[in-house]
Tab-separated table of C-alpha atoms in Angstrom:
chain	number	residue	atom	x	y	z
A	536	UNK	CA	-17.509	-32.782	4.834
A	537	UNK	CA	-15.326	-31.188	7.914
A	538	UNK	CA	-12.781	-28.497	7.597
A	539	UNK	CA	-9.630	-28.399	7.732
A	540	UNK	CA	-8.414	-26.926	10.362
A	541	UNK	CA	-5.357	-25.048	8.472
A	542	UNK	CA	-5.065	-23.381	5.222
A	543	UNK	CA	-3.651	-24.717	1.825
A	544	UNK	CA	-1.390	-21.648	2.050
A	545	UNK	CA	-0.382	-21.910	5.281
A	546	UNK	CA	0.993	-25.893	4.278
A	547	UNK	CA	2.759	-24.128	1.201
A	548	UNK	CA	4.444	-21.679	3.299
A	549	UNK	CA	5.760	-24.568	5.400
A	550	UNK	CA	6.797	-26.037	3.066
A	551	UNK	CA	8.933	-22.961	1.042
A	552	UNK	CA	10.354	-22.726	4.800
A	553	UNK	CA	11.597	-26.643	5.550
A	554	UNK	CA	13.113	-26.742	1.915
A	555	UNK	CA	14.428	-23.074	2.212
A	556	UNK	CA	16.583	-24.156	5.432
A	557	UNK	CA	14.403	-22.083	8.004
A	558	UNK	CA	12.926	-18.677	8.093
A	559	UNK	CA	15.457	-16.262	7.281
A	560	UNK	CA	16.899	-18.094	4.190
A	561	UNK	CA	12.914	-18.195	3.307
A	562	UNK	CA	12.421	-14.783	3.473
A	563	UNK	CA	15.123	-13.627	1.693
A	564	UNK	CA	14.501	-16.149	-1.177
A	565	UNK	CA	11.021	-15.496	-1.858
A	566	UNK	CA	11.409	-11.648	-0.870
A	567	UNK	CA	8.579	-11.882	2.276
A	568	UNK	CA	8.945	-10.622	5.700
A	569	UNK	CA	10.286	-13.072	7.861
A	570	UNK	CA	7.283	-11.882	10.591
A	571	UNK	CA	5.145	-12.675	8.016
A	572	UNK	CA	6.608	-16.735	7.183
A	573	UNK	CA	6.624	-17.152	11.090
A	574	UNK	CA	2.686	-16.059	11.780
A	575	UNK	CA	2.125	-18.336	9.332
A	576	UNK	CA	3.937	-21.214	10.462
A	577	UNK	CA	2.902	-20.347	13.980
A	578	UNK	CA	-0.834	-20.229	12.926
A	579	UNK	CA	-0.053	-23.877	10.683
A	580	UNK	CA	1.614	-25.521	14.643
A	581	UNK	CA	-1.520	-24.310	16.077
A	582	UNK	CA	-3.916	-25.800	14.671
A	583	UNK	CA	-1.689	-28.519	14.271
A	584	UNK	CA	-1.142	-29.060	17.779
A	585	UNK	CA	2.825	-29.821	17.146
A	586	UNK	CA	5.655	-28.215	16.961
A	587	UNK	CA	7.217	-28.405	12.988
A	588	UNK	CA	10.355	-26.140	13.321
A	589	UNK	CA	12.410	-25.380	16.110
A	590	UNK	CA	14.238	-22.178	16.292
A	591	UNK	CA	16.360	-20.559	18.091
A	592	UNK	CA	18.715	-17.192	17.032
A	593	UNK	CA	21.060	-18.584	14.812
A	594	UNK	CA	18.935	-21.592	13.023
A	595	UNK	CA	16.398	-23.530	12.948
A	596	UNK	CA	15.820	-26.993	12.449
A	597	UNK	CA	12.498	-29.748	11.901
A	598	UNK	CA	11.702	-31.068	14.597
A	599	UNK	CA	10.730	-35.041	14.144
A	600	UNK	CA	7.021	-33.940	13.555
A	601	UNK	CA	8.348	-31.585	11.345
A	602	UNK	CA	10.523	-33.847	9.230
A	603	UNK	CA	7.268	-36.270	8.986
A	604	UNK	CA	5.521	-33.557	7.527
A	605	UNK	CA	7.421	-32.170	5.222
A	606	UNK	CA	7.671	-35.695	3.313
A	607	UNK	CA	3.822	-36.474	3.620
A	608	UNK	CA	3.219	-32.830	2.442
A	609	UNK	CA	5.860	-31.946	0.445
A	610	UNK	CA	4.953	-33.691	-2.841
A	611	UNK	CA	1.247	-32.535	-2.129
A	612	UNK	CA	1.916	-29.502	-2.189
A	613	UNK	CA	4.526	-29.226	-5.531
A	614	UNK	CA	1.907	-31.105	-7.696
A	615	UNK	CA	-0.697	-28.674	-6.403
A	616	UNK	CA	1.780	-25.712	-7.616
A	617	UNK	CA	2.642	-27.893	-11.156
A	618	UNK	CA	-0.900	-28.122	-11.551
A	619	UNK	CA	-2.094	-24.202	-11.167
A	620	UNK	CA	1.399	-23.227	-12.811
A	621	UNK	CA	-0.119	-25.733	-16.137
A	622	UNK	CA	-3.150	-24.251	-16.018
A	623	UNK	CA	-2.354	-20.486	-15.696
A	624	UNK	CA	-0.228	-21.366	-18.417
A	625	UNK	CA	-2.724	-22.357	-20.786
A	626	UNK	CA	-4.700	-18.874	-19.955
A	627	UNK	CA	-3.550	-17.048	-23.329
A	628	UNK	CA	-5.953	-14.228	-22.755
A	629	UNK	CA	-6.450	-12.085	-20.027
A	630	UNK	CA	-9.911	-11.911	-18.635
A	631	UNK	CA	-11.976	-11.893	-15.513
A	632	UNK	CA	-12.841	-9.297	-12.869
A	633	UNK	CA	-10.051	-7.560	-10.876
A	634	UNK	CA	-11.051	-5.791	-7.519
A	635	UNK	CA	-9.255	-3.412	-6.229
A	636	UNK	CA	-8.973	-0.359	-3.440
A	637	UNK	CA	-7.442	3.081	-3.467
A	638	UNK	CA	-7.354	6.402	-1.654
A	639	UNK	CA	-9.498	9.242	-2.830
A	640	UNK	CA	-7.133	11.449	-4.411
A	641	UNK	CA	-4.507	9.076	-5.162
A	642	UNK	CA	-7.441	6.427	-6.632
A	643	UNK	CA	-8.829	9.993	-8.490
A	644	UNK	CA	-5.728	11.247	-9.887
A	645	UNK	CA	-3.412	8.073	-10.927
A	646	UNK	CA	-5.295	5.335	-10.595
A	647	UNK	CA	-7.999	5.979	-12.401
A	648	UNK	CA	-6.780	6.942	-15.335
A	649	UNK	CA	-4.173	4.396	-15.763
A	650	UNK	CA	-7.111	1.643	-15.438
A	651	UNK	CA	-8.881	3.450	-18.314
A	652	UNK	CA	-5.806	2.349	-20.344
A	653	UNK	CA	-5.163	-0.735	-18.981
A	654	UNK	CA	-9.191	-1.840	-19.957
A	655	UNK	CA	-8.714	-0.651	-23.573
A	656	UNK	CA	-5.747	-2.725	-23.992
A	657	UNK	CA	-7.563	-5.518	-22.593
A	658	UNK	CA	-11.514	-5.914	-23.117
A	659	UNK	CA	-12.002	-9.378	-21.547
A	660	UNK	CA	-10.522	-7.397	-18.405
A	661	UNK	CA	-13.747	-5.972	-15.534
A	662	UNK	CA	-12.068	-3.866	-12.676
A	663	UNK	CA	-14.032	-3.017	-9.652
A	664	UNK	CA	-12.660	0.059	-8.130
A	665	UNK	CA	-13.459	1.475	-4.638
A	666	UNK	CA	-11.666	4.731	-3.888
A	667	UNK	CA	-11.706	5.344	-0.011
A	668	UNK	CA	-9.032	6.205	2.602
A	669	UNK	CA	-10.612	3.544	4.726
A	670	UNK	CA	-8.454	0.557	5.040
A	671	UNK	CA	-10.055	-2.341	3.702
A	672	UNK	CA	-10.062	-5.769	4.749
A	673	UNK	CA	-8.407	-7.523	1.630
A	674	UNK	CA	-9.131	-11.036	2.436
A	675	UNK	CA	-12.687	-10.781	3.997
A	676	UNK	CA	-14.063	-8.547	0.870
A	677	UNK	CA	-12.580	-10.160	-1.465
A	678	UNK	CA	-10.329	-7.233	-3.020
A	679	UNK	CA	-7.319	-8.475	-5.459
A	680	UNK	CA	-5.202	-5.135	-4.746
A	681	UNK	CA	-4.641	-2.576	-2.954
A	682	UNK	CA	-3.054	0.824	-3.484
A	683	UNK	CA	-2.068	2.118	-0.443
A	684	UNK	CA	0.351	5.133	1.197
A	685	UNK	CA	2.053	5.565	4.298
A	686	UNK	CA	2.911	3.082	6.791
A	687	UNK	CA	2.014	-0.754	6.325
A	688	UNK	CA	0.113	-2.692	9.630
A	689	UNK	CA	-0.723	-5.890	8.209
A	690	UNK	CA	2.523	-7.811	7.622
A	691	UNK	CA	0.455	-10.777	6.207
A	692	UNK	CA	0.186	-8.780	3.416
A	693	UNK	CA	2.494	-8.970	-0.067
A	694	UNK	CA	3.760	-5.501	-0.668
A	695	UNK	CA	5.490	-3.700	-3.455
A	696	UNK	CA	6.965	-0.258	-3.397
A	697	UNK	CA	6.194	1.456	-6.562
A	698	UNK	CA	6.726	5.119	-6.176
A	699	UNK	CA	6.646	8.344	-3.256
A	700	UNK	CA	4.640	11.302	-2.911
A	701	UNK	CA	4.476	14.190	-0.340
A	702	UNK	CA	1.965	16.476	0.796
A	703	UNK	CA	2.426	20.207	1.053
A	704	UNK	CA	0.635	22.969	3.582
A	705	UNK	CA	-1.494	25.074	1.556
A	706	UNK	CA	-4.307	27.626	1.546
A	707	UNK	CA	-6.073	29.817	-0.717
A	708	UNK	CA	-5.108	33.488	-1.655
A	709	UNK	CA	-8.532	34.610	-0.153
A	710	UNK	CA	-7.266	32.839	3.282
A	711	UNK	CA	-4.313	34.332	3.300
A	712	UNK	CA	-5.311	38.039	2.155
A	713	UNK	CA	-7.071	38.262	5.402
A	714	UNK	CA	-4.853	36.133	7.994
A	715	UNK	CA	-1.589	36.670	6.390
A	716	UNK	CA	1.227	33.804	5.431
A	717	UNK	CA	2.969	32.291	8.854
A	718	UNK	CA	6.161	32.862	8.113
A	719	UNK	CA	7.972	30.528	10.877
A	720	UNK	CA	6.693	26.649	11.787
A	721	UNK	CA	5.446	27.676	15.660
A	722	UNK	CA	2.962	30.219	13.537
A	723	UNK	CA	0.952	27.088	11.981
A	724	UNK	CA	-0.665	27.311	15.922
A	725	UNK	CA	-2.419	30.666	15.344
A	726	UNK	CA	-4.300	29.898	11.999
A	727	UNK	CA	-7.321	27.139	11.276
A	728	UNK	CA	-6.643	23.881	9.672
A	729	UNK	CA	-8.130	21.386	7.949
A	730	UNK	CA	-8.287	17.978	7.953
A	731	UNK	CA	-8.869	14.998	6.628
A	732	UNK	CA	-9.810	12.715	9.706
A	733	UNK	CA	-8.926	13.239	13.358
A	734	UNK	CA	-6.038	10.886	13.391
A	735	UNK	CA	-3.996	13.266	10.932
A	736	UNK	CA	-3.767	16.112	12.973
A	737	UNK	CA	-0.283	15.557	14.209
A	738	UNK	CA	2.353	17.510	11.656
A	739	UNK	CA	6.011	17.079	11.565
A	740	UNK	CA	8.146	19.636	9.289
A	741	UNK	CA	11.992	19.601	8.449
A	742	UNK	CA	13.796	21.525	7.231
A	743	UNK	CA	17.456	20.620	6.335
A	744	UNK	CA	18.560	19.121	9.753
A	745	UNK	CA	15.566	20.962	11.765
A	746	UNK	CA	12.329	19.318	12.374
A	747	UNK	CA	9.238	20.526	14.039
A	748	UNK	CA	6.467	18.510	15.131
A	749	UNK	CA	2.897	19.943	16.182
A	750	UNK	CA	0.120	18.303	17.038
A	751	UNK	CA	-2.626	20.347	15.302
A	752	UNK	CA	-6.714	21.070	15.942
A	753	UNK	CA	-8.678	20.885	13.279
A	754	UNK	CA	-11.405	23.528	12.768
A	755	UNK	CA	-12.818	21.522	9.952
A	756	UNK	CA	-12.617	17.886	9.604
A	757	UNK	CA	-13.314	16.606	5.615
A	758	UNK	CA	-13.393	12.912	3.825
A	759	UNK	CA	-12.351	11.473	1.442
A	760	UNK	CA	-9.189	13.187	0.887
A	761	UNK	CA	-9.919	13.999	-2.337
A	762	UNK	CA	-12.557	17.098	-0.792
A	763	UNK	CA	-9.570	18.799	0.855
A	764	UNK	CA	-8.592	20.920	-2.374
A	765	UNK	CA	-12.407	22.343	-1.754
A	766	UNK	CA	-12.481	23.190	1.542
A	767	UNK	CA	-8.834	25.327	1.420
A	768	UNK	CA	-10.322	26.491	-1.912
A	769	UNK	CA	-13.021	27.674	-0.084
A	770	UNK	CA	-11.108	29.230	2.559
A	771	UNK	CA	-11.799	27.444	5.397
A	772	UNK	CA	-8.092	27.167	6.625
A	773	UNK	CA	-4.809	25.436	5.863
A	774	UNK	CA	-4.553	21.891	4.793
A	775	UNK	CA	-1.641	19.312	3.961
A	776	UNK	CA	-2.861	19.348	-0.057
A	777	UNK	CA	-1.527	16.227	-1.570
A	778	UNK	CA	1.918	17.459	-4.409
A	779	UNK	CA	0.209	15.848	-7.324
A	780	UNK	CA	-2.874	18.043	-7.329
A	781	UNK	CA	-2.052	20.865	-6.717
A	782	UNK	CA	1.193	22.287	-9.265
A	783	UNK	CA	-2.116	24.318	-11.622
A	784	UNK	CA	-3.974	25.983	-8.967
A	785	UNK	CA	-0.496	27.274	-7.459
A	786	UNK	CA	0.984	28.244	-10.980
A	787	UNK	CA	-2.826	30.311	-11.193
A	788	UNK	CA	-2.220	32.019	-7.695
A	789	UNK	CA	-5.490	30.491	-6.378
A	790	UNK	CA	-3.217	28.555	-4.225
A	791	UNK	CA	-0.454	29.373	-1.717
A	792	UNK	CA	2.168	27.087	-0.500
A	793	UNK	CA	2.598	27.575	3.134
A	794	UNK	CA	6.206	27.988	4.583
A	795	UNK	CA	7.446	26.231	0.819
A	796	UNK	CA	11.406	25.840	2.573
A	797	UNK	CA	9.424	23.276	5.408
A	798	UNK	CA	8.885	19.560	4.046
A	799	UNK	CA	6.148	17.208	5.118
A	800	UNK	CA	7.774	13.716	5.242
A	801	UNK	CA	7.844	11.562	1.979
A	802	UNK	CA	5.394	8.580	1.906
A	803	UNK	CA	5.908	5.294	0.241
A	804	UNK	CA	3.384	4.260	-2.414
A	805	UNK	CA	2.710	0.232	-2.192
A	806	UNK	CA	0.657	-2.062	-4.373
A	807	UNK	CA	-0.792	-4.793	-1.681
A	808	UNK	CA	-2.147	-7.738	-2.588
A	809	UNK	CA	-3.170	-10.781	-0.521
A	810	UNK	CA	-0.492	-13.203	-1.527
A	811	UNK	CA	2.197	-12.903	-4.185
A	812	UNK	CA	1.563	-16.695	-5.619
A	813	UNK	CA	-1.478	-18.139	-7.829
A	814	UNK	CA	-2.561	-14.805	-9.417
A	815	UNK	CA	-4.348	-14.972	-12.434
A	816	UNK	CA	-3.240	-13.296	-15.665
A	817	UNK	CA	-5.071	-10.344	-15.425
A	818	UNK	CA	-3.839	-9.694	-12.176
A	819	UNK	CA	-0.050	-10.402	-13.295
A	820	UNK	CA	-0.971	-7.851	-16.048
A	821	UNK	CA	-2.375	-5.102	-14.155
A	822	UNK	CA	0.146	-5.003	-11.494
A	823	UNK	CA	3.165	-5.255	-13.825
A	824	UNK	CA	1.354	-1.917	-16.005
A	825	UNK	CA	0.970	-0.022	-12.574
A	826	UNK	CA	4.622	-0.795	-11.762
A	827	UNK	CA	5.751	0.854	-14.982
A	828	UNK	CA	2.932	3.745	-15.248
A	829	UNK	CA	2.541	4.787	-11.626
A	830	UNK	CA	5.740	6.497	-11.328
A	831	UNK	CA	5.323	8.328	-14.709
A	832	UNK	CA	1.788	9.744	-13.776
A	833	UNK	CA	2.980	10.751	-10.465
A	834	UNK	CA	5.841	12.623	-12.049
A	835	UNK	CA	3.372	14.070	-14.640
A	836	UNK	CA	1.096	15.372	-11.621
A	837	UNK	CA	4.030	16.937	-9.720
A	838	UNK	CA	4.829	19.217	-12.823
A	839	UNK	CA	1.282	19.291	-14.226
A	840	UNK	CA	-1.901	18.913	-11.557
């Protein structure tokens, strides 16, 4: 049997997009990047070996191939939709395996125990968790979601803000009993810090309208993110400590906030899954209780971790 040489997602895309009236009316309608909607339709003409839609800045139009398409495809592709839609429909209980990625002390701290929740509520329900601030592949392994923070690079991705978190500079009393707190941004320089791979070692601070960016050097390099706390515990040096862990040991004195009136930036929180059609139930279900929990837990951790 050959292969096509495009994907069944890549023809429903096209198709949102002819019936939509181009790519920005697309985009907006089924809330996706329009970068996203054109790699696919670029990747669909491709393989194709036609142009489908022509654009230029203001519109864009079918082109003949286009328009010949849409009417082969078209119906193809809405009883393919009627037909999942029927049959995820008749799925009354959730059930099935859910695999999903997190970061160490975001996957450790929220995620975790929201999931232990989420399975008693639902015992037909098996989720496969990998906590690790590698950035995984989603479509190549397999993985249903992703929780991720920071910046987003793959814009083939469906993402979903669901909350915001901020580290905070930190070491241990023991540290700073014999090196003494910095008390002004350009001090950071003359003490040891840790961190968690060599890529993070640039810091930027504000403070009101001041900001102050230093690219740092790392005595003491430490993954998953989640063995930070240990190292500045330790007192090995200072470390961006993530908020939500860290509100007990500070309350205890075991651990100082470094130059507290200075802010690391916020970071966006995402849920990331491959596509945002045909998920199963248990998916639906899962990302729905994370959307309502996450921000609650993170909250919790800020007054309580």
């Amino acid at each position: 049997m050959n292969t096509l040489p495009y994907s069944i997602d890549d023809l429903y895309w096209f198709v949102l997009i002819a019936e939509a009236g181009g790519l920005s009316s697309a985009a907006r309608q089924y809330d996706i990047a329009k970068s996203t909607l054109s790699n696919r339709l670029v990747r669909l003409e491709d393989s194709l070996g036609v142009k489908l839609l022509q654009r230029n800045t203001n519109s864009s139009n079918l082109t003949d191939a286009g328009e010949l398409f849409l009417r082969e495809v078209g119906p193809i592709i809405h009883r393919l939709e009627g037909v999942t839609s029927e049959l995820t429909n008749r799925e009354i209980e959730p059930k099935g395996l859910i695999k999903l990625t997190a970061s160490g002390t975001f996957g450790k701290l929220v995620i975790l125990p929201l999931i232990a929740g989420f399975l008693r509520n639902y015992p037909q329900v098996s989720i496969e968790a990998e906590l690790t601030d590698k950035r995984i592949d989603l479509i190549s392994q397999g993985v249903d979601l992703a929780i991720r923070i920071g910046e987003l690079n793959d814009s083939n991705l469906y993402a979903q803000k669901v909350g915001e978190v901020r580290r905070v500079l930190c070491a241990s009393a023991s540290y700073i009993k014999l090196y003494s707190l910095p008390h002004e941004p350009e001090q950071l320089m003359e003490h040891s810090f840790i961190s968690q791979s060599r890529s993070s070692s640039k810091i930027r601070l504000t403070k009101n309208d001041k900001t102050r960016q230093f690219t740092i050097q790392s005595r003491l390099t430490v993954a998953p993110s989640d063995n930070l706390l240990a190292a500045v515990s330790a007192g090995l040096g200072i470390a961006p400590l993530a908020e939500i862990q860290i509100s007990n040991f500070i309350k205890s004195g075991e651990i100082v906030r470094i130059l507290p009136e200075w802010e690391l930036p916020e970071e966006n929180v995402y849920m990331i899954t491959p596509s945002n059609r045909y998920r199963p139930l248990a998916l639906r279900l899962l990302l729905d209780y994370f959307k309502e929990n996450i921000p609650e837990r993170i909250q919790f951790l800020k007054n309580n971790g």
